[in-house]
Coordinates of C-alpha atoms and ligand atoms in Angstrom, one line a residue:
X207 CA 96.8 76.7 126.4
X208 CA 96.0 79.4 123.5
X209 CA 93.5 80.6 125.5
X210 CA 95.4 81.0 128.7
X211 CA 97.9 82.7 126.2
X212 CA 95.5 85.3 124.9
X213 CA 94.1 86.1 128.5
X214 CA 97.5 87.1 129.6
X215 CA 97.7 89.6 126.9
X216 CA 94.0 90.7 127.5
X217 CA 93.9 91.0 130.9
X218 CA 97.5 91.9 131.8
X219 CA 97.7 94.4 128.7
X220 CA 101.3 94.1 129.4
X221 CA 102.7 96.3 126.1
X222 CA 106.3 95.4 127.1
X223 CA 105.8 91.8 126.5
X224 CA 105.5 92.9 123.0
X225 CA 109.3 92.2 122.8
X226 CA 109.3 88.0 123.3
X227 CA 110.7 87.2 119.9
X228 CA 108.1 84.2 119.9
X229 CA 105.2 86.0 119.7
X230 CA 106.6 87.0 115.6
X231 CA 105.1 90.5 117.0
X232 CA 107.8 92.6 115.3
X233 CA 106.9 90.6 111.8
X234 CA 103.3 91.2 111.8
X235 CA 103.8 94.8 112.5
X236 CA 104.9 94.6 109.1
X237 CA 103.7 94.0 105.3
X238 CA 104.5 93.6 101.7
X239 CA 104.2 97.3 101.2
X240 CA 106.9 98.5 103.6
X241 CA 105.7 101.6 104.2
X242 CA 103.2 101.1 107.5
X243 CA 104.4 99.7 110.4
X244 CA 102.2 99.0 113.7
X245 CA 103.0 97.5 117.5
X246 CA 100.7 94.5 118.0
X247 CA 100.1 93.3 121.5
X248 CA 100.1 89.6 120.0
X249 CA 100.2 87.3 117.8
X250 CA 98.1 84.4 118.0
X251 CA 98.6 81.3 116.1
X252 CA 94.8 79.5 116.1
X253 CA 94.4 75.9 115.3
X254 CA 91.0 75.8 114.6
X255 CA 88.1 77.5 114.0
X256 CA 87.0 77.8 117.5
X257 CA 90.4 79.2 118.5
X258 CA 89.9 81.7 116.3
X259 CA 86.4 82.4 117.6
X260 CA 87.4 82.1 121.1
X261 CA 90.2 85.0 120.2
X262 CA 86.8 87.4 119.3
X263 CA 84.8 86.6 122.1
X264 CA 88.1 87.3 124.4
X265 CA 88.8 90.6 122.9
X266 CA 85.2 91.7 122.8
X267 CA 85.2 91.8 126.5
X268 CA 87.8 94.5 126.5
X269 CA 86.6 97.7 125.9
X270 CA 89.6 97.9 123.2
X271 CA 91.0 95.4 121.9
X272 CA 91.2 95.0 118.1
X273 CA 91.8 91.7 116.0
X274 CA 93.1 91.6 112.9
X275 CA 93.2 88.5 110.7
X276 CA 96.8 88.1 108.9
X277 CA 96.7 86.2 105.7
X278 CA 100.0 86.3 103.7
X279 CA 100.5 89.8 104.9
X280 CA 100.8 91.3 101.4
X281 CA 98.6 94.3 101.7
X282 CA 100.3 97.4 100.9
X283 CA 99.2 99.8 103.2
X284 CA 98.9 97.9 107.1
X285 CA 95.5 96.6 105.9
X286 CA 96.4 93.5 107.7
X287 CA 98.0 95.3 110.9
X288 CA 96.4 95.7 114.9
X289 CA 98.2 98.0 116.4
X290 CA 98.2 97.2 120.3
X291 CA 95.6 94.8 119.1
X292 CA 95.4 91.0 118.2
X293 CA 96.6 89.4 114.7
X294 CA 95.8 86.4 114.1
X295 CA 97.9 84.4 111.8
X296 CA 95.9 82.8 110.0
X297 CA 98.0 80.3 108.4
X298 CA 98.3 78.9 111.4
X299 CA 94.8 77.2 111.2
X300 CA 95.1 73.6 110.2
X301 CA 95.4 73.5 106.7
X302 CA 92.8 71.6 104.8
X303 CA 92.0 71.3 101.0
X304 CA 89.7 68.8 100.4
X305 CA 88.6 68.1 96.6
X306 CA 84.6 67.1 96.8
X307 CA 84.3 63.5 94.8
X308 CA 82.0 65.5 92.4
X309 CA 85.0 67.5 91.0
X310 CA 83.0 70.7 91.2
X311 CA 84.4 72.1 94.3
X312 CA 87.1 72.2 96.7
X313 CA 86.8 73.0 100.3
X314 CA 89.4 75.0 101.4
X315 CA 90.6 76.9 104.8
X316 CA 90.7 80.4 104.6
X317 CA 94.4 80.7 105.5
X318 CA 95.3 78.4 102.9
X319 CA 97.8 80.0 100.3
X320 CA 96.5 80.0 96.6
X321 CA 99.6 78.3 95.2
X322 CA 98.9 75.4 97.3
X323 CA 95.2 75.5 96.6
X324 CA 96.4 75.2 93.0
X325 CA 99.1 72.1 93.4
X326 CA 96.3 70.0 95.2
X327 CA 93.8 70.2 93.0
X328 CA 96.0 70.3 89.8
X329 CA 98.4 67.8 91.0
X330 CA 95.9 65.4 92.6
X331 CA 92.6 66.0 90.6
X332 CA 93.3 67.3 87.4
X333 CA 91.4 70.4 88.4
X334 CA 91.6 73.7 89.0
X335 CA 89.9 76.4 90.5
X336 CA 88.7 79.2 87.4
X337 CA 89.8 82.7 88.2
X338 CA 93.1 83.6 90.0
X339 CA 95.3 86.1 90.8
X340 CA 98.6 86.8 89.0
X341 CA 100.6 86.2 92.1
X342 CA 99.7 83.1 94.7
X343 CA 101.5 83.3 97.2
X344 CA 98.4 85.4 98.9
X345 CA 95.9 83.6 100.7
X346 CA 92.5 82.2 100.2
X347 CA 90.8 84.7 102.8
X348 CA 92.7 87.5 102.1
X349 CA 92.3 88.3 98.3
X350 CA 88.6 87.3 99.1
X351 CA 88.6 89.9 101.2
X352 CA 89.0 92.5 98.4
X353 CA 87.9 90.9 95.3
X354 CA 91.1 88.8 93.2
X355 CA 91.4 89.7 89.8
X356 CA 93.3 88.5 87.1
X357 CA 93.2 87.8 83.3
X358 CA 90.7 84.9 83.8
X359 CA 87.7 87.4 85.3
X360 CA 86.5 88.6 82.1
X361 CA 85.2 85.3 81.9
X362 CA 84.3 84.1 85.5
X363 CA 84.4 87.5 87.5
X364 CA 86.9 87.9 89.6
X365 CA 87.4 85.2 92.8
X366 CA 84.5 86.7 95.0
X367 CA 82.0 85.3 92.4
X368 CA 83.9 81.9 92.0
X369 CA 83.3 80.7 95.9
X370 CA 79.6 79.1 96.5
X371 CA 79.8 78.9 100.9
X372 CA 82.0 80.5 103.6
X373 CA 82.3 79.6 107.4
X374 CA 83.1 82.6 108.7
X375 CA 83.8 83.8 112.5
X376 CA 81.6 87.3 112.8
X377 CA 82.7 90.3 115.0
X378 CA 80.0 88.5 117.6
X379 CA 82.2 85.4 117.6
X380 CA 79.4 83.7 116.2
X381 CA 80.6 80.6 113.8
X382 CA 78.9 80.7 110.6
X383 CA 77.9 78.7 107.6
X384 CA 76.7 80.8 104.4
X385 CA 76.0 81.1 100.5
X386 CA 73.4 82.9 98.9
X387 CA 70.6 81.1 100.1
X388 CA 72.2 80.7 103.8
X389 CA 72.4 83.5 105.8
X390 CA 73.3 85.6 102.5
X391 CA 73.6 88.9 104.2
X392 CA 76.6 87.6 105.6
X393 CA 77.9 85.8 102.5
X394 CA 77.4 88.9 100.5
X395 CA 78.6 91.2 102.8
X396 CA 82.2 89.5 103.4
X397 CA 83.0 89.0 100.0
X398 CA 85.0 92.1 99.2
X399 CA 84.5 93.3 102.9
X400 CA 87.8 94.2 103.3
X401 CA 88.1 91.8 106.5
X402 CA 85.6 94.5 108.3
X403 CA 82.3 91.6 109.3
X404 CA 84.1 88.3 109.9
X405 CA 86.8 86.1 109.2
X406 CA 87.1 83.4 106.5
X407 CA 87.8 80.3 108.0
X408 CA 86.3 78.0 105.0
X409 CA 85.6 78.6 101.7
X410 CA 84.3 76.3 98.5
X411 CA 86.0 77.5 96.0
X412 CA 84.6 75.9 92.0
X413 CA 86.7 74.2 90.1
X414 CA 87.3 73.2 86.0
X415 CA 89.5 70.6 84.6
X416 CA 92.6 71.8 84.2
X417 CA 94.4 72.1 80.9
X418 CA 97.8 71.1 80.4
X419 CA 99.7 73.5 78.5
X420 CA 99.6 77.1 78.1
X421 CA 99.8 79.3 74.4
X422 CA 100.9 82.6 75.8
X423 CA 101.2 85.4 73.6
X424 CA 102.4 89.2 73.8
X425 CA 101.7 92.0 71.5
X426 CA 102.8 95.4 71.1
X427 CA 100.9 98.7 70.1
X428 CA 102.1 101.9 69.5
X429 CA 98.3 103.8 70.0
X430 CA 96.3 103.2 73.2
X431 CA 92.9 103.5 71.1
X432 CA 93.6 100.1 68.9
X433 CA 94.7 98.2 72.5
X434 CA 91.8 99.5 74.1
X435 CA 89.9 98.0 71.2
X436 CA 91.1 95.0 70.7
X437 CA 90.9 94.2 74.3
X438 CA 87.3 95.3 74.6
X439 CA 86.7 93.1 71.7
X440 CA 88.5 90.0 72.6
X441 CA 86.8 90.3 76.5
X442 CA 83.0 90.9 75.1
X443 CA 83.2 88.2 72.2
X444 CA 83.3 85.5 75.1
X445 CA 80.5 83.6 73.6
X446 CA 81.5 83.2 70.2
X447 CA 85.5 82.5 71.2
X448 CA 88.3 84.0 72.9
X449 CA 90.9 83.4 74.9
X450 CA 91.2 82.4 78.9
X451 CA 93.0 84.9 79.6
X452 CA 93.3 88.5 78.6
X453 CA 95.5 91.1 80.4
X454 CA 97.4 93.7 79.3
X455 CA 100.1 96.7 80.0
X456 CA 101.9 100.0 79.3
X457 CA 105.8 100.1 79.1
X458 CA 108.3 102.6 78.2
X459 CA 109.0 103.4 74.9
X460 CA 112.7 102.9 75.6
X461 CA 115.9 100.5 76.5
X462 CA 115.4 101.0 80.2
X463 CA 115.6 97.0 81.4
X464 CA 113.1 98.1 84.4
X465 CA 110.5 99.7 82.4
X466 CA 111.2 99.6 78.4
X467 CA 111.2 97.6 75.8
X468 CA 113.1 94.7 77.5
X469 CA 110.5 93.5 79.9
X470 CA 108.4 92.5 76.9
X471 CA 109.8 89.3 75.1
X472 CA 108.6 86.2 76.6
X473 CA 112.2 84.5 76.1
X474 CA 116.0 85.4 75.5
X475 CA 115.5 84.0 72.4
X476 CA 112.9 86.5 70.6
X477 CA 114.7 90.2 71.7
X478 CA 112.5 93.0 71.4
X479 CA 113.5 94.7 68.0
X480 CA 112.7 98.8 68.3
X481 CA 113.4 99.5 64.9
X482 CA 110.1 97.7 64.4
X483 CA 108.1 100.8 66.5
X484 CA 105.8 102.4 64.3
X485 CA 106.8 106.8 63.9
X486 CA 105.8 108.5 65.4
X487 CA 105.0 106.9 69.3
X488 CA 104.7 108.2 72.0
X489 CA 106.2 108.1 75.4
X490 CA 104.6 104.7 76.0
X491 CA 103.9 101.5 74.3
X492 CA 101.0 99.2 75.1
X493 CA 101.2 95.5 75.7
X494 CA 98.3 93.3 75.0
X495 CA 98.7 89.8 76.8
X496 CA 96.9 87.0 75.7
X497 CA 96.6 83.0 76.7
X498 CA 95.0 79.8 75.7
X499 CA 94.4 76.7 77.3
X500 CA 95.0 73.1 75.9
X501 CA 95.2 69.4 76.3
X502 CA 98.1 67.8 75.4
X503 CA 96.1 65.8 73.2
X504 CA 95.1 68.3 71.0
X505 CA 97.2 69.3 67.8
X506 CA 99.7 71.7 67.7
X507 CA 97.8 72.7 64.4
X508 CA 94.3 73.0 66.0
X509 CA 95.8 75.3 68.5
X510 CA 97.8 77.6 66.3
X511 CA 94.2 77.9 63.6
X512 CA 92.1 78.6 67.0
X513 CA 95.2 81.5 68.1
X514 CA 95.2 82.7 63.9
X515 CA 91.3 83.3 64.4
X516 CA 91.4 85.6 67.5
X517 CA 94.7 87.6 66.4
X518 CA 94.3 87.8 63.2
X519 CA 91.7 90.7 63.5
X520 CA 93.7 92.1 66.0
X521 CA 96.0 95.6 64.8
X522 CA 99.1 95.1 66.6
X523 CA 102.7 96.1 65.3
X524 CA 103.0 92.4 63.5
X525 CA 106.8 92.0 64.3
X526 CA 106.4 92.9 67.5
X527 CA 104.6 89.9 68.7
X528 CA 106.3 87.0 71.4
X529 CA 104.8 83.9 72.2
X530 CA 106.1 80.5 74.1
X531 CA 104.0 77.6 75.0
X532 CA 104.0 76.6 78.8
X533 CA 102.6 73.9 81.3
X534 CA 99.5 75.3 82.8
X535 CA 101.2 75.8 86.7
X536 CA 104.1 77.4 84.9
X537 CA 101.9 79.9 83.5
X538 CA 99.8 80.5 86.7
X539 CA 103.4 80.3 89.1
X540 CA 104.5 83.2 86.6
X541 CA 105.5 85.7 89.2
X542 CA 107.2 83.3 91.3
X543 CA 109.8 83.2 89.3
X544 CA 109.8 87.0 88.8
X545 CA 109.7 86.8 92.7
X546 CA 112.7 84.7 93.1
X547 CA 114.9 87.3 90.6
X548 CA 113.5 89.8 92.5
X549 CA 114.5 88.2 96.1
X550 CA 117.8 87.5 94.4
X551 CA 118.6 91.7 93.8
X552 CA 117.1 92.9 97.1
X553 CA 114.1 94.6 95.6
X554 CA 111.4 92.0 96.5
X555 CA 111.6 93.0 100.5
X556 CA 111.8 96.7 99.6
X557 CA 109.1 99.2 100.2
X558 CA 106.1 99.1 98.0
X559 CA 104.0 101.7 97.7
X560 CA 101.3 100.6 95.1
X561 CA 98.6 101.9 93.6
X562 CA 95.6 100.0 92.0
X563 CA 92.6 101.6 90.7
X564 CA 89.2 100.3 88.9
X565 CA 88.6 103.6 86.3
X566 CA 85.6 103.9 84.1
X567 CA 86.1 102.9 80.5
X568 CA 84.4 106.0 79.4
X569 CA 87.9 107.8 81.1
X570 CA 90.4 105.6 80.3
X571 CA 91.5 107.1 77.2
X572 CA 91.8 110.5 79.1
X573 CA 93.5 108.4 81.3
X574 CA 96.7 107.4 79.4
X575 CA 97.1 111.1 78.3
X576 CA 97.2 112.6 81.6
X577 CA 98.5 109.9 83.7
X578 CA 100.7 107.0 81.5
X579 CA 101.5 109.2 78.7
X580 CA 102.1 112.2 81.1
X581 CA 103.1 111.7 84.8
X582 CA 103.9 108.0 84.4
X583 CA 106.2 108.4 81.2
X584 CA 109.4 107.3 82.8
X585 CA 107.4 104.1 84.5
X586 CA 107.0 103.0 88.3
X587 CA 109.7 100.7 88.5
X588 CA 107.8 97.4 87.9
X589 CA 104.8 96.5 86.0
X590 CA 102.1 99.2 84.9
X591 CA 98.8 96.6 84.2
X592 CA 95.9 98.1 82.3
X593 CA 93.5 95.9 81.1
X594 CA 89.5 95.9 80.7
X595 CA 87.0 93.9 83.1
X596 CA 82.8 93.6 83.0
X597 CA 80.9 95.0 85.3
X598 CA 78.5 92.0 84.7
X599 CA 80.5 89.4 86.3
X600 CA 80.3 91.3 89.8
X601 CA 77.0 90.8 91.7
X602 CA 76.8 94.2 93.2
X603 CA 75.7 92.4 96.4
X604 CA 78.9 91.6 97.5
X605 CA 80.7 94.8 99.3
X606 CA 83.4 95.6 96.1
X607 CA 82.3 99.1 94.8
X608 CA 83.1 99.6 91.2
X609 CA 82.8 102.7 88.8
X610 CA 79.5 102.5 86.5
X611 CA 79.3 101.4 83.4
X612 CA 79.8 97.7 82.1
X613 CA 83.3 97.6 81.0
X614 CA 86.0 99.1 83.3
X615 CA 89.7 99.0 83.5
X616 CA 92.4 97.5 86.5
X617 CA 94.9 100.0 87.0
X618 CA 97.8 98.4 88.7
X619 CA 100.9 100.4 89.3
X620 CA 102.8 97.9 90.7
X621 CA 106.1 100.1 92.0
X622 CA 109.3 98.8 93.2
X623 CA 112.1 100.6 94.8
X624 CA 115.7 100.0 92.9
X625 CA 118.5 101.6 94.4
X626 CA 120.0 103.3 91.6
X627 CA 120.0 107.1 91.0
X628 CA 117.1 107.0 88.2
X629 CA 115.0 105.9 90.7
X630 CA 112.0 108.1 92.6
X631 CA 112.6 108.0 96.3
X632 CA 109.9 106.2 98.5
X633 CA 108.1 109.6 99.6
X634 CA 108.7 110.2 95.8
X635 CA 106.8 107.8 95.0
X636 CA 103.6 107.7 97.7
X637 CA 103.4 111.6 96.3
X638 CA 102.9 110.4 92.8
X639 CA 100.2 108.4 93.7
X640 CA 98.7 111.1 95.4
X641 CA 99.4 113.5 92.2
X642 CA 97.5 110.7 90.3
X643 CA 94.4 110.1 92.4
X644 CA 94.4 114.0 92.7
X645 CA 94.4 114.2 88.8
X646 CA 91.8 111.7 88.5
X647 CA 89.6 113.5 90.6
X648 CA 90.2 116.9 89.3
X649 CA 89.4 115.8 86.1
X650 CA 86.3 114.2 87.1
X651 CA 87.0 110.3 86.4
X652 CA 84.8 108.0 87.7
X653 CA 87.5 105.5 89.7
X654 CA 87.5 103.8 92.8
X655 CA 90.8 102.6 94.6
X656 CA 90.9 98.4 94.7
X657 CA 92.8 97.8 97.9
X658 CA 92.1 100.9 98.8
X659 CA 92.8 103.0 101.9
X660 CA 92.2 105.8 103.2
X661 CA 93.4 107.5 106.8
X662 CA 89.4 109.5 107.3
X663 CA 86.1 108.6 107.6
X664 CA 85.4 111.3 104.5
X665 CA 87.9 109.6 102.3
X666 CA 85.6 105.8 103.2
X667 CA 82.7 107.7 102.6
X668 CA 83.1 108.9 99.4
X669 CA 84.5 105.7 98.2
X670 CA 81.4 103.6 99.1
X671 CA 79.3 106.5 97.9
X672 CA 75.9 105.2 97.8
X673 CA 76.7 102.2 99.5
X674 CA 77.9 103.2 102.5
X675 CA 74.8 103.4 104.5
X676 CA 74.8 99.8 103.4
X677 CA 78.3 99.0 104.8
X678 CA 77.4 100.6 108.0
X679 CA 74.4 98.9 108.6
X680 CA 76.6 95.2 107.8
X681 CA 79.1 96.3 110.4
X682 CA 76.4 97.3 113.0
X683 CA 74.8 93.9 112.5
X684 CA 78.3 91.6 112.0
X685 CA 81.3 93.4 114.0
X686 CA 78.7 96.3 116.4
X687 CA 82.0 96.7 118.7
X688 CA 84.4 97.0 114.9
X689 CA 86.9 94.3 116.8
X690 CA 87.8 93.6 112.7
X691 CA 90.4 94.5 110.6
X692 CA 91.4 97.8 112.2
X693 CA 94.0 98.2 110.1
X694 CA 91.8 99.3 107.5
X695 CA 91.1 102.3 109.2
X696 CA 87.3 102.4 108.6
X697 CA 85.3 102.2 111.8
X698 CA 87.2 102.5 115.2
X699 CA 86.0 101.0 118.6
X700 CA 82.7 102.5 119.9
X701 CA 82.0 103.8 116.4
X702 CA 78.2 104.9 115.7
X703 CA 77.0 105.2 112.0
X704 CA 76.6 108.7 110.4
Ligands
FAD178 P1 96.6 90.1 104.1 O1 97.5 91.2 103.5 O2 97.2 89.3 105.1 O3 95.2 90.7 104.5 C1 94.5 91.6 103.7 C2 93.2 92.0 104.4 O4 92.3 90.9 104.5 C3 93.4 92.5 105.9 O5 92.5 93.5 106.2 C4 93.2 91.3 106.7 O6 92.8 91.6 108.0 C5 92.0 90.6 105.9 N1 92.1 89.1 106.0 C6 93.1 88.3 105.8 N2 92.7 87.0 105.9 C7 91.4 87.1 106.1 C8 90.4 86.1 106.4 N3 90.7 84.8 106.4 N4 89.1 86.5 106.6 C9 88.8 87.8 106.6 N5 89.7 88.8 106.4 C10 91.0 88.4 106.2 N6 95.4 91.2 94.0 C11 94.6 90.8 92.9 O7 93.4 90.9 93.0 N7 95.1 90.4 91.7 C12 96.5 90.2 91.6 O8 96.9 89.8 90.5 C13 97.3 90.5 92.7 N8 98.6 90.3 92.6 C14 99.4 90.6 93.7 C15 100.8 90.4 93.6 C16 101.6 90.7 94.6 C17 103.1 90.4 94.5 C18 101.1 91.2 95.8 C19 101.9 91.5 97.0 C20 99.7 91.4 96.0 C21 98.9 91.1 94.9 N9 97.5 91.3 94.9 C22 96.7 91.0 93.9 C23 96.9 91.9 96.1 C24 96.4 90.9 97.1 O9 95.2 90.2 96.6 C25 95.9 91.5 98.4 O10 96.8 92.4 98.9 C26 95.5 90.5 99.4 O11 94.8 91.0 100.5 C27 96.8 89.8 99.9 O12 96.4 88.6 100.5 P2 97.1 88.2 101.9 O13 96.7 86.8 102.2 O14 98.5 88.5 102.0 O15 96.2 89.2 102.9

């Protein structure tokens, strides 16, 4: 029946039919960003595996057509689009989640979304898988696609190194088993492949036991050189003790509710009090983000002596410090919540045009003078996260490219659109990011762009630098015809390497 569906499409390439509402064509010409839209010639809704490889090997006998695997749709930039091509919704696949009796793993389909990754194993197992995103509501295949970071990858790299086998469907249509000692060309080359060698349909994802509760702390600093030293310290003293998490952010040194001091405090109870900023500050304040796990079982006074140990060396501005405990799935369902105030004002289906950056440590200091303390000083309209990652934790075999060095920084600028006057327009705001990748570049950073895109083959080029010979050669070998992930505007139809 899908099949016959997909033919019609193929064979008729009938671009009116576009319209029938119940292809969802009109949705998945859209995404989280708001900014791109495309015209899909379909939408197809696989059950299985084999639909989804049957949906390859149909649109490889076209000499066009493009498929494009749709996770949650969140990308920002119609990463996740086809236009006049095929997206499949991947969603759609029969969910499974299937905790191995061992405990050490759960196998999990590549459409599955994270939260619900999360409730099984949490609710059902008392486990959970070890490094996350902030937000779940993104899917298993999709933020393995690009890398998934979060305050947990100091500690277990980000989500591409916490996933031990993949079945994948290849740009051949080929169904695929691999790991690293199974076909591990393919293994490597699809984590962080940005969708462009084959699509996720299984993934083994490691799990931990899960703690109960949650001590989640903020703290406030006036100087970017003391944050950007107590995180470096906290992330690289792993092996002696820190926390589980470590993130961290910059916020305006003012009453603005959007972007000041009110989106600190972790409760209504514990206001932010500015009479306790140090003179003189800057534009900008830093916020260093902190959690650690426990068992119920444990003492309140065992937790609070293991917390005194890591802050206690820490120089933050004392009275500025907020911290609740939580239940773990409260902590990681965070954003949810922000999401459903969000939904709640109008802002959450707005346009978002982010940015998010990896940048050297060795810059980041230049950084927040030219960029957060300079053309960021008023905020982006939502969260501004800076915080510091190792290099160590990525095997460079997988396709992510990151600057050098062994500690860099997440830049996420994480912009939403309110509709009061204050606020930058939309094409205000896609300019600034181009102002700040322009800045970086003139003043010789060493960055790369995490979700990146790019509309030229130059601008691909110079990301991958030395690796893109590499990336070509994967694409020729997984996806020759580049039927994958068009909307990432890397290789088009036909393409030959150069
Ligand atoms: P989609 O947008 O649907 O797809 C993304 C790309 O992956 C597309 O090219 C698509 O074709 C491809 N793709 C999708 N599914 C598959 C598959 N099964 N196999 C192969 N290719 C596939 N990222 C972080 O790392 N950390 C964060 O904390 C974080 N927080 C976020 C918070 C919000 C509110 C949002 C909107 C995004 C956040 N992201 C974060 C970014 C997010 O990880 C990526 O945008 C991710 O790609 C979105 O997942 P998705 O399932 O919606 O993918």
């Amino acid at each position: 029946m899908m099949i016959a569906y997909i033919e019609r499409f193929v064979y008729e390439n009938d671009v009116e039919s576009m319209t029938d509402p119940e292809t969802n064509v009109e949705f998945a010409g859209k995404d989280f960003g708001g900014v791109q839209s495309s015209k899909p010639l379909a939408v197809i809704k696989p059950s299985t595996t084999d639909d989804v490889a049957k949906v390859i090997r149909q649109a490889s006998r076209s000499p066009h057509l493009t498929v494009a695997a749709r996770g949650n749709g969140h990308s920002v930039s119609g990463q996740a689009m086809a236009h006049r091509g095929l997206v499949v919704d991947m969603k759609s696949v029969e969910y499974g989640i299937q905790v191995d009796p061992t405990g050490k793993y759960a196998d999990v389909s590549g459409g599955a979304l994270w939260e619900d990754v999360l409730k099984r194993c949490v609710l059902g197992h008392g486990l959970a898988p070890r490094s996350w995103t902030d937000y779940l509501d993104l899917t298993v295949g999709g933020t393995l696609s690009n890398a998934g970071v979060s305050g947990q990858a100091f500690v277990f790299g980000p989500q591409t190194e916490n996933v031990t086998e993949l079945e994948v469907v290849t740009g051949n249509g080929d169904v695929l088993v691999c790991s690293s000692n199974l076909n591990p060309e393919l293994f490597f080359s699809v984590l962080g492949g940005l969708g462009q060698f084959g699509i996720i349909t299984r993934a083994r994802v490691l799990l931990q036991p899960a703690p109960d509760m949650v001590r989640w702390i903020r703290v406030v600093y006036s100087e970017f050189s003391e944050f950007t030293r107590d995180t470096e310290w906290l992330i690289t003293r792993r092996e002696v003790e820190s926390f589980d998490y470590v993130e961290g952010f910059v916020f305006v040194n003012s009453d603005d509710p959007v972007n000041g001091w009110p989106t600190v405090p972790l409760d209504s109870e514990h206001p932010f009090d500015p009479t306790h900023i140090p003179r003189p500050a800057g534009p900008v304040l830093y916020c260093l983000e902190v959690a650690l796990h426990y068992k119920n079982e444990d003492p309140l006074s065992a937790v609070d002596k293991r917390v005194e140990r890591l802050v206690g060396g820490l120089k933050f501005v004392e009275e500025l410090r907020f911290e609740v405990d939580v239940g773990y799935m409260d902590f990681l369902l965070r954003v949810k919540r922000a999401e459903q105030q969000a939904k709640a004002n109008g802002i959450w289906d707005a346009p978002h045009p982010w940015l998010n950056m990896f940048v050297s440590q060795k810059d980041i200091a230049n950084f927040d003078r030219v960029i957060f303390k300079n053309i960021l000083k008023y905020g982006v309209g939502g969260p501004m996260l800076v915080y510091p990652l190792l290099r160590s934790k990525w095997d460079d075999r997988k396709s992510v490219v990151l600057p050098e060095g062994e500690i860099f920084y997440l830049v996420a600028l994480l912009r939403f659109c309110f509709p009061y006057p204050k606020a930058l327009s939309i094409e205000e705001m896609v300019a600034q990011n181009q102002e700040i990748v322009q800045n970086c570049t003139k003043n010789g950073f060493d960055f790369k762009l995490y979700l990146p895109h790019y509309n030229s083959k130059e601008g691909w080029k110079h990301h991958f630098g030395n690796q893109w010979t590499r990336f070509q050669e994967r694409k020729a070998c997984f996806d020759p015809m580049a039927i994958l992930a068009p909307g990432q505007k890397i290789f088009q139809r036909n393409w030959q390497p150069s």
